[in-house]
Coordinates of C-alpha atoms and ligand atoms in Angstrom, one line a residue:
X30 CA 91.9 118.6 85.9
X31 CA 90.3 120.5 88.8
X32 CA 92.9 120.8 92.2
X33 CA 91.7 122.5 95.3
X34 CA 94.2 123.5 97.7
X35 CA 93.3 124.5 101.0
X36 CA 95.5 127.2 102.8
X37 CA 96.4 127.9 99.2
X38 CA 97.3 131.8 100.6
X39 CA 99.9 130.2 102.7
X40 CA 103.7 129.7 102.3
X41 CA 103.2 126.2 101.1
X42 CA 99.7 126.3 99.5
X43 CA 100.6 129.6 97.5
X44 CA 104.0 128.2 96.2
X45 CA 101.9 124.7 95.2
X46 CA 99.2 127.1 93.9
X47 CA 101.4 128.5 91.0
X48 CA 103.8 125.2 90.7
X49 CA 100.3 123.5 89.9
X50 CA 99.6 126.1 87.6
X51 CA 102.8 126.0 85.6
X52 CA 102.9 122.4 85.6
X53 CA 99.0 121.8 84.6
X54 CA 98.7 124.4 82.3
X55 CA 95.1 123.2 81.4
X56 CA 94.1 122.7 84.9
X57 CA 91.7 124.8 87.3
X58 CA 93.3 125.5 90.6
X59 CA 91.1 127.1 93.5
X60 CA 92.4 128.0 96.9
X61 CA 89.9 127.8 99.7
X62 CA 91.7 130.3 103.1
X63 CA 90.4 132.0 105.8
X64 CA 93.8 134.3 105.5
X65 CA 94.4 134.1 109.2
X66 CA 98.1 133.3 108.9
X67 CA 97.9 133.1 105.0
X68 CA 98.0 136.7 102.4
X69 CA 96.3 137.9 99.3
X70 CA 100.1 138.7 98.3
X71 CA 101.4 135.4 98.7
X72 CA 98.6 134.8 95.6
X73 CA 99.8 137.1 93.0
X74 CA 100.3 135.8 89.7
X75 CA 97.7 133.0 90.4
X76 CA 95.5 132.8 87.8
X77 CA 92.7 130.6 89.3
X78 CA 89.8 131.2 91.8
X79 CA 89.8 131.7 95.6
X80 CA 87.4 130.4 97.6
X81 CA 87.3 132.4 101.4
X82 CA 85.7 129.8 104.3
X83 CA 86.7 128.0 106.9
X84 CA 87.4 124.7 106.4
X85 CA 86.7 123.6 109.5
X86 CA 83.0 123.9 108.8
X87 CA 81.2 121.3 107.6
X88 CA 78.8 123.2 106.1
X89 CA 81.7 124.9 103.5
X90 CA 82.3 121.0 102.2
X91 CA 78.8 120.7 102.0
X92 CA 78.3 123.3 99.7
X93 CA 81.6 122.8 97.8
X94 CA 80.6 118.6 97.4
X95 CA 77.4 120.2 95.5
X96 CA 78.9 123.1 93.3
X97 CA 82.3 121.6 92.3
X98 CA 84.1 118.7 91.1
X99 CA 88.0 117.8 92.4
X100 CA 90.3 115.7 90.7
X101 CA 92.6 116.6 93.8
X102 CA 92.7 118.3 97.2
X103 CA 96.1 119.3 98.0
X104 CA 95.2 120.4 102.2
X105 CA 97.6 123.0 103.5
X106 CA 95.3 125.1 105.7
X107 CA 95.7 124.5 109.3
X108 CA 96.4 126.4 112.3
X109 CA 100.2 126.6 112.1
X110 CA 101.3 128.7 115.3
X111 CA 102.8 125.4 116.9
X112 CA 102.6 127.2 120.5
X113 CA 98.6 127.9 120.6
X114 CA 98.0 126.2 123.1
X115 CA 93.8 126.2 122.8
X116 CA 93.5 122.7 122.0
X117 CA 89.8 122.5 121.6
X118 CA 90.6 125.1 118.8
X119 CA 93.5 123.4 117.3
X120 CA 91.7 119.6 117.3
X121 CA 89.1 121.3 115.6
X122 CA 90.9 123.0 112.8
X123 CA 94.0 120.8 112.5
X124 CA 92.2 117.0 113.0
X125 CA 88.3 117.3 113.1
X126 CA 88.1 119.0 109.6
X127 CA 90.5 115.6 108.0
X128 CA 87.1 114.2 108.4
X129 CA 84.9 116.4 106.1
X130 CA 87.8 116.4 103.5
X131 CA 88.0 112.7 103.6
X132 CA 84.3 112.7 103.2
X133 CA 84.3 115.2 99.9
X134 CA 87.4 113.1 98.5
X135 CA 84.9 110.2 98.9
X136 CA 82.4 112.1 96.8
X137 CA 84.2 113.2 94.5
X138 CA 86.8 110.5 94.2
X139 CA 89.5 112.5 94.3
X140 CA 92.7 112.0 95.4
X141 CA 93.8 113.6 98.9
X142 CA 97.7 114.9 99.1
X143 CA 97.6 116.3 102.6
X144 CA 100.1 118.3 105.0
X145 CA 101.3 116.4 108.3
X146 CA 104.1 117.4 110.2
X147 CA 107.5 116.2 112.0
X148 CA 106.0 117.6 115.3
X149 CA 104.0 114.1 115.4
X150 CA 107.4 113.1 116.6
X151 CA 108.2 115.1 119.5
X152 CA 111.7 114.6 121.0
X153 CA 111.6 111.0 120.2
X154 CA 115.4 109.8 119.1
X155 CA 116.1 110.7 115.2
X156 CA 115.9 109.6 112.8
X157 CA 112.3 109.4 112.8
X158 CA 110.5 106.7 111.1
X159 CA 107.1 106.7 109.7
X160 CA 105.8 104.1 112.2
X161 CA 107.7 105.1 115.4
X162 CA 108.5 107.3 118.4
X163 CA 104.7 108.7 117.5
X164 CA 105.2 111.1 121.1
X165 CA 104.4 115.0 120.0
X166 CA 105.5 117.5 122.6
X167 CA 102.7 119.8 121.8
X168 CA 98.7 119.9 120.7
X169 CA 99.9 121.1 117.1
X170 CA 101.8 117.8 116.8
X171 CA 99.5 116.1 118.6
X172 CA 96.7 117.7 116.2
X173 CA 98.8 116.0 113.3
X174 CA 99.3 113.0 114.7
X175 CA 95.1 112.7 114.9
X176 CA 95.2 113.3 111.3
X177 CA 97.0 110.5 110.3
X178 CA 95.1 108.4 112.4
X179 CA 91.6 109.8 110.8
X180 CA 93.6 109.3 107.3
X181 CA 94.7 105.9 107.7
X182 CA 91.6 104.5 108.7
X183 CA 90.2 105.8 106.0
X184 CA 92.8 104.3 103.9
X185 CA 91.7 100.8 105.5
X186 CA 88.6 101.4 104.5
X187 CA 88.4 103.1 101.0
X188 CA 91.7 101.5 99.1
X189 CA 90.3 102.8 96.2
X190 CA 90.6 106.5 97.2
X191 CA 94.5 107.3 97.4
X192 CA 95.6 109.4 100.0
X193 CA 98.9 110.5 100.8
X194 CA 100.1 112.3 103.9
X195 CA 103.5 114.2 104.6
X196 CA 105.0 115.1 107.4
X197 CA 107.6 117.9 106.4
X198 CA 109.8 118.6 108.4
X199 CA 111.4 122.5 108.7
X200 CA 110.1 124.0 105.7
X201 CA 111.7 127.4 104.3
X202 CA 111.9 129.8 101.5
X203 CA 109.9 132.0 99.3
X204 CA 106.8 132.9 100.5
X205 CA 107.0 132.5 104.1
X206 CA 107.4 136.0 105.4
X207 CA 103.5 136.8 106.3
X208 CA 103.7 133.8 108.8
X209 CA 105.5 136.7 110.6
X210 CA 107.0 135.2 114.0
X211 CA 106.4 131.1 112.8
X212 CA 108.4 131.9 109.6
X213 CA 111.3 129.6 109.7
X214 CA 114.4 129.9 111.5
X215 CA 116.1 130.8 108.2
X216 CA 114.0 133.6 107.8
X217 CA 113.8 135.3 111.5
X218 CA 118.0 134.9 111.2
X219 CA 118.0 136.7 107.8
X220 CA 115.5 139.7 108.7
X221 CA 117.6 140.1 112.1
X222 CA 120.9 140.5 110.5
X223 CA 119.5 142.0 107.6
X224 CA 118.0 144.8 110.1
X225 CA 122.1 145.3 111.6
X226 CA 121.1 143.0 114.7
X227 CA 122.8 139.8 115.9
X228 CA 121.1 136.5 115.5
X229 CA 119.2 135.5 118.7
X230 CA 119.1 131.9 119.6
X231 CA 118.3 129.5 121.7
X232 CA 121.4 128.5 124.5
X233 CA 123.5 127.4 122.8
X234 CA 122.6 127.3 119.2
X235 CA 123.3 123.5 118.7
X236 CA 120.1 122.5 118.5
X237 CA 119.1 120.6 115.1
X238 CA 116.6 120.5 112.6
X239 CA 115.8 118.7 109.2
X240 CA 115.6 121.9 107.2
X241 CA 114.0 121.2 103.6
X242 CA 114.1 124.0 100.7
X243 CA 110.1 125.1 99.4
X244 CA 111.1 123.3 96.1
X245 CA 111.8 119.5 97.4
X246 CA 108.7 120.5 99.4
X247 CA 106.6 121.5 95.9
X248 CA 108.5 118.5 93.8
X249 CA 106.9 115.8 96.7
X250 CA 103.7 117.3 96.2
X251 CA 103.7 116.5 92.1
X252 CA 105.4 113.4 92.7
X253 CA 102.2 112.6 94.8
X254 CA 100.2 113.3 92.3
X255 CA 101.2 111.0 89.9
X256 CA 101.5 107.9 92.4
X257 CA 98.9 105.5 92.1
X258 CA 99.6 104.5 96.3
X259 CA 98.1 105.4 99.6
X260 CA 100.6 106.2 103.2
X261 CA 102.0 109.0 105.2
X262 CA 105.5 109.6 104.1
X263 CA 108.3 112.3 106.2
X264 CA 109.5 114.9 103.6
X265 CA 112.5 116.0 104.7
X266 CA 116.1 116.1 103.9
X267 CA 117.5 112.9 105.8
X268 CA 120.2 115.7 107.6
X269 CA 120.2 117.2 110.6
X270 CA 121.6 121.1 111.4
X271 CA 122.0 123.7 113.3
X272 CA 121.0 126.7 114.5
X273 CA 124.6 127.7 114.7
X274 CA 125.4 126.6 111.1
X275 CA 122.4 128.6 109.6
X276 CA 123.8 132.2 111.0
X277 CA 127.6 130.8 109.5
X278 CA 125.7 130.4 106.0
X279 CA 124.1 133.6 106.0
X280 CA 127.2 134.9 107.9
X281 CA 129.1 133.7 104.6
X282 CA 126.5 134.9 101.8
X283 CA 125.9 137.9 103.2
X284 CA 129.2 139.2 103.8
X285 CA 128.3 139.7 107.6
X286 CA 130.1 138.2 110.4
X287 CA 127.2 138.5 113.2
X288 CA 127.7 136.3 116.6
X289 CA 124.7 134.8 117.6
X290 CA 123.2 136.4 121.0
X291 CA 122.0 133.1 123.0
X292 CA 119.0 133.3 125.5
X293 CA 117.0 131.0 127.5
X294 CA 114.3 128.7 125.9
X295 CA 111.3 129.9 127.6
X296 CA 109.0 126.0 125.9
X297 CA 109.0 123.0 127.7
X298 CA 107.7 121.5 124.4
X299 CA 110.7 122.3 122.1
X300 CA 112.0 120.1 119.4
X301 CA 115.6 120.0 120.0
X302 CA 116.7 117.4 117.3
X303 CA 115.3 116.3 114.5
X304 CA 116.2 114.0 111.5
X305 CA 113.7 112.3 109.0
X306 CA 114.9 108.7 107.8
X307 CA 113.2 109.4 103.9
X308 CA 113.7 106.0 102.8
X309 CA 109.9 105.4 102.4
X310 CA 109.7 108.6 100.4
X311 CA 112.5 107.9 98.3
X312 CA 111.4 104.3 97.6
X313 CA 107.8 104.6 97.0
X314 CA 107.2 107.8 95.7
X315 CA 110.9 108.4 94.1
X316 CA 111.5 111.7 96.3
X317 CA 114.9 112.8 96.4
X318 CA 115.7 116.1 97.9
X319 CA 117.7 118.5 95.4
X320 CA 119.0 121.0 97.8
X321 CA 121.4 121.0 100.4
X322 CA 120.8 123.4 103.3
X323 CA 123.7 126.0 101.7
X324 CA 121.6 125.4 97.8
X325 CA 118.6 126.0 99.8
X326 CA 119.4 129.2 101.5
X327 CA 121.4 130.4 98.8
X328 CA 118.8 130.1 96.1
X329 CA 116.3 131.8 98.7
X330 CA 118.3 134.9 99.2
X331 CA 118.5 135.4 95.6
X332 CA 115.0 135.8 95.4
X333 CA 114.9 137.7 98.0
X334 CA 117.1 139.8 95.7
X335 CA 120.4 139.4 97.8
X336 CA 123.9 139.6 96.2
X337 CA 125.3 136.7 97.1
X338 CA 128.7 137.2 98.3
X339 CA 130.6 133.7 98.7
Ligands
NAD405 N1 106.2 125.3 107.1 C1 106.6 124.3 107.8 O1 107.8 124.2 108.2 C2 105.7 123.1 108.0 C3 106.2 122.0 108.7 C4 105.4 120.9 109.0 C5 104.1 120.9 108.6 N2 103.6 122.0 107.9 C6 102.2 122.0 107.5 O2 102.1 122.5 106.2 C7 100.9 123.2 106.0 C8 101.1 124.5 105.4 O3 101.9 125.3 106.3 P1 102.5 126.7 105.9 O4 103.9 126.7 106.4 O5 102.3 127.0 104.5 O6 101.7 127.7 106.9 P2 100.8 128.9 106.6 O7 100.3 129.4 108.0 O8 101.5 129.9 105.8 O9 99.6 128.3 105.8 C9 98.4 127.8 106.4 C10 97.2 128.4 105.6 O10 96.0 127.8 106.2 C11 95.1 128.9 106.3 N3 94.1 128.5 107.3 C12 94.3 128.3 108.6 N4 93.2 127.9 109.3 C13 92.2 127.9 108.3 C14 90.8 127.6 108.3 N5 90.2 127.2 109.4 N6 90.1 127.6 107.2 C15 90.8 127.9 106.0 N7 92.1 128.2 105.9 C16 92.8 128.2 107.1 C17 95.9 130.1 106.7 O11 95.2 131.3 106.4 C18 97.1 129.9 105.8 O12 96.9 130.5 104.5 C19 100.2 123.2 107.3 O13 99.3 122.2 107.4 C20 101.3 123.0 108.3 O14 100.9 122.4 109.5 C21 104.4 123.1 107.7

């Protein structure tokens, strides 16, 4: 088995770079980056190949339809700063280039596993459903949105290739830190009280979000791998929580008691609530989340080498 991941030097891609290597021993697992939010560190202890190019290029896919073979394209790479707001730039990247992959999966009859997002769904009322409130607040989700349309279309049209999309919803844990300020919330809270400073949030901290742990992440990503079926699925939780909530976790591992500092949202395209319904997941590709968003955080600050104190 050959797997390509692109934005394999990301949070996601590096973590499903080495889950793919421990899982497919045999396998050949290249990462195709352009490292501009991904890191050579995120990559050590891969064993496989990197490939450095755009892959919004359509010359890159040219050259990589002649001189490899995929059994698999996990795609990961994308601009992921959700407030750029350049959207010739981010159509370009995020939805134009779904169109040279699709083309190479083609080729090589591969399968295609690729990343969506929950910002397809705006501030449409939770939970979100696959096939509804389709209303993103912002080019990046708007950019996502475009690639399921390319990737559905092409599922109309080429059953025989599968391809399966997910929209994750707030992804966190290892790996994350050289996304620097689009880390996750869990991250920025942890780095601010870590650094003796209180945790600064948005008035008035109540604001929710599907938070889902790296590993359910990584564990939909296999499961996709071994489904025989085409669709765009959310990956996600199913719960909604705070802002608030996340500083009382790390409030209560940590041994700190912090207050948040609340300030002003400066967006006028924020997500304020979200909540994925994950039935489609759990019935066609037989996802079920494993951690809560206390396992999740706990297990992350242990490998971030924290002593967990409660
Ligand atoms: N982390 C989350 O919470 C979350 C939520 C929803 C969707 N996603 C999606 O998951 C995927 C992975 O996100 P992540 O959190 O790992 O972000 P990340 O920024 O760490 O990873 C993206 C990777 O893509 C690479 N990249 C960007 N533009 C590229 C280009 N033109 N050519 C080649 N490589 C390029 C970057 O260098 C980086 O390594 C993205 O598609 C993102 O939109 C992430």
């Amino acid at each position: 088995m050959r797997f390509l991941i692109t934005g394999g030097a990301g949070f996601i891609g590096s973590n499903l770079a080495k889950a793919l290597e421990r899982f497919y021993p045999e396998a050949k697992v290249y990462v195709l980056d352009d490292f501009s939010s991904g890191h050579f560190k995120n990559l050590i202890g891969f064993k496989g190949q990197v490939i450095t190019g755009d892959l919004s290029d359509p010359s890159l896919w040219e050259w990589l339809k002649e001189k490899f073979h995929f059994d698999a394209v996990f795609h990961q790479g994308a601009i992921t700063d959700t407030t750029v707001q350049d959207q010739k730039r981010m159509l370009l990247v995020n939805s134009d280039s779904m169109r040279y992959i699709l083309d190479a999966c083609l080729y090589w009859r591969a399968k295609l596993i690729y990343a969506s997002s929950a910002g397809v769904y705006g501030n449409s009322p939770p939970p979100m459903r696959e096939e509804e409130g389709l209303v993103p607040e912002n080019v990046y989700g708007f950019s996502k949105l475009m690639m399921d349309h390319i990737a559905l279309d092409f599922i109309k049209e080429h059953s025989e290739i599968k391809v399966i999309g997910f929209r994750y919803f707030n992804v966190y844990g290892q790996g994350e830190h050289y996304k620097g300020k689009t880390a996750s919330m869990v991250y920025q809270l942890y780095r601010q009280i870590k650094e003796g400073r209180r945790p600064r949030l948005f008035k008035w901290g109540e604001q929710k979000r599907d938070w889902v742990y790296i590993e359910d992440v990584i564990r939909a990503n296999l499961l996709a791998l071994e489904k025989d079926l085409s669709g765009v699925f959310n990956i996600a939780t199913g719960q909604a929580r705070s802002f608030n909530e996340i500083v009382d976790i790390l409030n209560r591992y940590l041994g700190t008691s912090y207050e948040p500092e609340y300030f002003d949202c400066p967006y006028d395209f924020y997500q304020s609530f979200t909540q994925a319904d994950i039935s489609r997941a759990k019935e066609l590709l037989g996802y079920e989340p494993q951690y809560s968003l206390e396992e999740g955080i706990r297990e992350y600050l242990e490998r971030l080498g924290e002593d967990i104190r409660a």
